[in-house]
mmCIF file with all atom_site columns, C-alpha atoms in Angstrom:
data_model
loop_
_atom_site.group_PDB
_atom_site.id
_atom_site.type_symbol
_atom_site.label_atom_id
_atom_site.label_alt_id
_atom_site.label_comp_id
_atom_site.label_asym_id
_atom_site.label_entity_id
_atom_site.label_seq_id
_atom_site.pdbx_PDB_ins_code
_atom_site.Cartn_x
_atom_site.Cartn_y
_atom_site.Cartn_z
_atom_site.occupancy
_atom_site.B_iso_or_equiv
_atom_site.pdbx_formal_charge
_atom_site.auth_seq_id
_atom_site.auth_comp_id
_atom_site.auth_asym_id
_atom_site.auth_atom_id
_atom_site.pdbx_PDB_model_num
ATOM 1  C CA . UNK A 1 1  ? -45.275 73.405 -7.765  1.00 61.00 ? 1  UNK A CA 1
ATOM 2  C CA . UNK A 1 2  ? -47.297 75.084 -4.542  1.00 73.00 ? 2  UNK A CA 1
ATOM 3  C CA . UNK A 1 3  ? -48.168 73.386 -1.316  1.00 80.00 ? 3  UNK A CA 1
ATOM 4  C CA . UNK A 1 4  ? -51.610 75.338 -0.830  1.00 83.00 ? 4  UNK A CA 1
ATOM 5  C CA . UNK A 1 5  ? -53.698 74.874 -3.644  1.00 79.00 ? 5  UNK A CA 1
ATOM 6  C CA . UNK A 1 6  ? -57.578 75.536 -3.443  1.00 79.00 ? 6  UNK A CA 1
ATOM 7  C CA . UNK A 1 7  ? -58.098 71.829 -2.642  1.00 82.00 ? 7  UNK A CA 1
ATOM 8  C CA . UNK A 1 8  ? -56.287 72.328 0.583   1.00 87.00 ? 8  UNK A CA 1
ATOM 9  C CA . UNK A 1 9  ? -55.938 75.852 1.755   1.00 84.00 ? 9  UNK A CA 1
ATOM 10 C CA . UNK A 1 10 ? -56.415 79.618 0.670   1.00 81.00 ? 10 UNK A CA 1
ATOM 11 C CA . UNK A 1 11 ? -54.458 81.215 -1.638  1.00 84.00 ? 11 UNK A CA 1
ATOM 12 C CA . UNK A 1 12 ? -53.666 84.958 -0.505  1.00 89.00 ? 12 UNK A CA 1
ATOM 13 C CA . UNK A 1 13 ? -52.161 87.695 -2.377  1.00 90.00 ? 13 UNK A CA 1
ATOM 14 C CA . UNK A 1 14 ? -48.470 87.966 -2.272  1.00 92.00 ? 14 UNK A CA 1
ATOM 15 C CA . UNK A 1 15 ? -48.671 90.913 0.772   1.00 95.00 ? 15 UNK A CA 1
ATOM 16 C CA . UNK A 1 16 ? -51.774 89.951 2.365   1.00 95.00 ? 16 UNK A CA 1
ATOM 17 C CA . UNK A 1 17 ? -53.329 92.512 4.541   1.00 96.00 ? 17 UNK A CA 1
ATOM 18 C CA . UNK A 1 18 ? -54.647 91.667 8.345   1.00 97.00 ? 18 UNK A CA 1
ATOM 19 C CA . UNK A 1 19 ? -58.064 92.077 7.423   1.00 96.00 ? 19 UNK A CA 1
ATOM 20 C CA . UNK A 1 20 ? -57.332 89.159 4.260   1.00 94.00 ? 20 UNK A CA 1
ATOM 21 C CA . UNK A 1 21 ? -55.769 87.111 6.759   1.00 94.00 ? 21 UNK A CA 1
ATOM 22 C CA . UNK A 1 22 ? -58.590 87.580 9.131   1.00 94.00 ? 22 UNK A CA 1
ATOM 23 C CA . UNK A 1 23 ? -61.094 87.005 6.644   1.00 92.00 ? 23 UNK A CA 1
ATOM 24 C CA . UNK A 1 24 ? -59.520 83.652 5.312   1.00 88.00 ? 24 UNK A CA 1
ATOM 25 C CA . UNK A 1 25 ? -59.758 82.339 9.000   1.00 88.00 ? 25 UNK A CA 1
ATOM 26 C CA . UNK A 1 26 ? -62.814 83.283 10.077  1.00 90.00 ? 26 UNK A CA 1
ATOM 27 C CA . UNK A 1 27 ? -64.125 81.881 6.505   1.00 85.00 ? 27 UNK A CA 1
ATOM 28 C CA . UNK A 1 28 ? -62.354 78.378 7.730   1.00 82.00 ? 28 UNK A CA 1
ATOM 29 C CA . UNK A 1 29 ? -64.288 78.977 11.142  1.00 85.00 ? 29 UNK A CA 1
ATOM 30 C CA . UNK A 1 30 ? -67.671 79.522 10.371  1.00 89.00 ? 30 UNK A CA 1
ATOM 31 C CA . UNK A 1 31 ? -67.995 76.878 7.371   1.00 88.00 ? 31 UNK A CA 1
ATOM 32 C CA . UNK A 1 32 ? -66.971 73.723 8.898   1.00 89.00 ? 32 UNK A CA 1
ATOM 33 C CA . UNK A 1 33 ? -67.945 71.233 5.944   1.00 90.00 ? 33 UNK A CA 1
ATOM 34 C CA . UNK A 1 34 ? -65.404 73.366 3.665   1.00 86.00 ? 34 UNK A CA 1
ATOM 35 C CA . UNK A 1 35 ? -62.606 73.045 6.420   1.00 87.00 ? 35 UNK A CA 1
ATOM 36 C CA . UNK A 1 36 ? -63.292 69.487 6.234   1.00 91.00 ? 36 UNK A CA 1
ATOM 37 C CA . UNK A 1 37 ? -62.905 69.472 2.907   1.00 91.00 ? 37 UNK A CA 1
ATOM 38 C CA . UNK A 1 38 ? -59.605 71.446 2.848   1.00 89.00 ? 38 UNK A CA 1
ATOM 39 C CA . UNK A 1 39 ? -58.301 68.802 5.427   1.00 91.00 ? 39 UNK A CA 1
ATOM 40 C CA . UNK A 1 40 ? -59.267 65.789 3.462   1.00 93.00 ? 40 UNK A CA 1
ATOM 41 C CA . UNK A 1 41 ? -57.282 67.673 0.259   1.00 91.00 ? 41 UNK A CA 1
ATOM 42 C CA . UNK A 1 42 ? -54.596 68.499 2.898   1.00 91.00 ? 42 UNK A CA 1
ATOM 43 C CA . UNK A 1 43 ? -54.095 64.988 2.908   1.00 92.00 ? 43 UNK A CA 1
ATOM 44 C CA . UNK A 1 44 ? -54.696 64.111 -0.566  1.00 90.00 ? 44 UNK A CA 1
ATOM 45 C CA . UNK A 1 45 ? -51.613 66.798 -1.663  1.00 88.00 ? 45 UNK A CA 1
ATOM 46 C CA . UNK A 1 46 ? -49.274 65.186 0.901   1.00 89.00 ? 46 UNK A CA 1
ATOM 47 C CA . UNK A 1 47 ? -50.155 61.712 -0.208  1.00 88.00 ? 47 UNK A CA 1
ATOM 48 C CA . UNK A 1 48 ? -49.295 62.615 -3.713  1.00 85.00 ? 48 UNK A CA 1
ATOM 49 C CA . UNK A 1 49 ? -46.426 64.776 -3.513  1.00 85.00 ? 49 UNK A CA 1
ATOM 50 C CA . UNK A 1 50 ? -44.722 64.714 -0.204  1.00 87.00 ? 50 UNK A CA 1
ATOM 51 C CA . UNK A 1 51 ? -45.079 61.235 1.425   1.00 88.00 ? 51 UNK A CA 1
ATOM 52 C CA . UNK A 1 52 ? -41.525 59.973 1.883   1.00 88.00 ? 52 UNK A CA 1
ATOM 53 C CA . UNK A 1 53 ? -42.478 56.288 1.225   1.00 87.00 ? 53 UNK A CA 1
ATOM 54 C CA . UNK A 1 54 ? -43.831 57.187 -2.109  1.00 83.00 ? 54 UNK A CA 1
ATOM 55 C CA . UNK A 1 55 ? -41.339 59.583 -3.315  1.00 87.00 ? 55 UNK A CA 1
ATOM 56 C CA . UNK A 1 56 ? -38.560 57.421 -1.734  1.00 91.00 ? 56 UNK A CA 1
ATOM 57 C CA . UNK A 1 57 ? -39.587 54.586 -4.204  1.00 89.00 ? 57 UNK A CA 1
ATOM 58 C CA . UNK A 1 58 ? -40.010 56.830 -7.279  1.00 88.00 ? 58 UNK A CA 1
ATOM 59 C CA . UNK A 1 59 ? -36.613 58.213 -6.436  1.00 92.00 ? 59 UNK A CA 1
ATOM 60 C CA . UNK A 1 60 ? -34.952 54.903 -6.280  1.00 93.00 ? 60 UNK A CA 1
ATOM 61 C CA . UNK A 1 61 ? -36.611 53.878 -9.587  1.00 93.00 ? 61 UNK A CA 1
ATOM 62 C CA . UNK A 1 62 ? -35.191 56.656 -11.537 1.00 94.00 ? 62 UNK A CA 1
ATOM 63 C CA . UNK A 1 63 ? -31.815 55.597 -10.172 1.00 95.00 ? 63 UNK A CA 1
ATOM 64 C CA . UNK A 1 64 ? -32.227 52.081 -11.262 1.00 95.00 ? 64 UNK A CA 1
ATOM 65 C CA . UNK A 1 65 ? -33.220 53.784 -14.710 1.00 95.00 ? 65 UNK A CA 1
ATOM 66 C CA . UNK A 1 66 ? -30.219 56.010 -15.028 1.00 95.00 ? 66 UNK A CA 1
ATOM 67 C CA . UNK A 1 67 ? -28.099 53.150 -14.005 1.00 93.00 ? 67 UNK A CA 1
ATOM 68 C CA . UNK A 1 68 ? -29.476 51.223 -16.643 1.00 92.00 ? 68 UNK A CA 1
ATOM 69 C CA . UNK A 1 69 ? -28.500 54.070 -19.753 1.00 87.00 ? 69 UNK A CA 1
#
């Protein structure tokens, strides 16, 4: 799964040009509300997929399930 999604960033082409990168950066700078939403989305993606406490608990539970088999 991708770390960057529409909810937390901008997906650029595989080989972005300097202009494409600049346009993405400028769009963030020019649209404060959109930037704040991406920021909020970044936190949500981290919480859902990369939070060590959540991940460790899920991993430990999976180990318990495997052991029971």
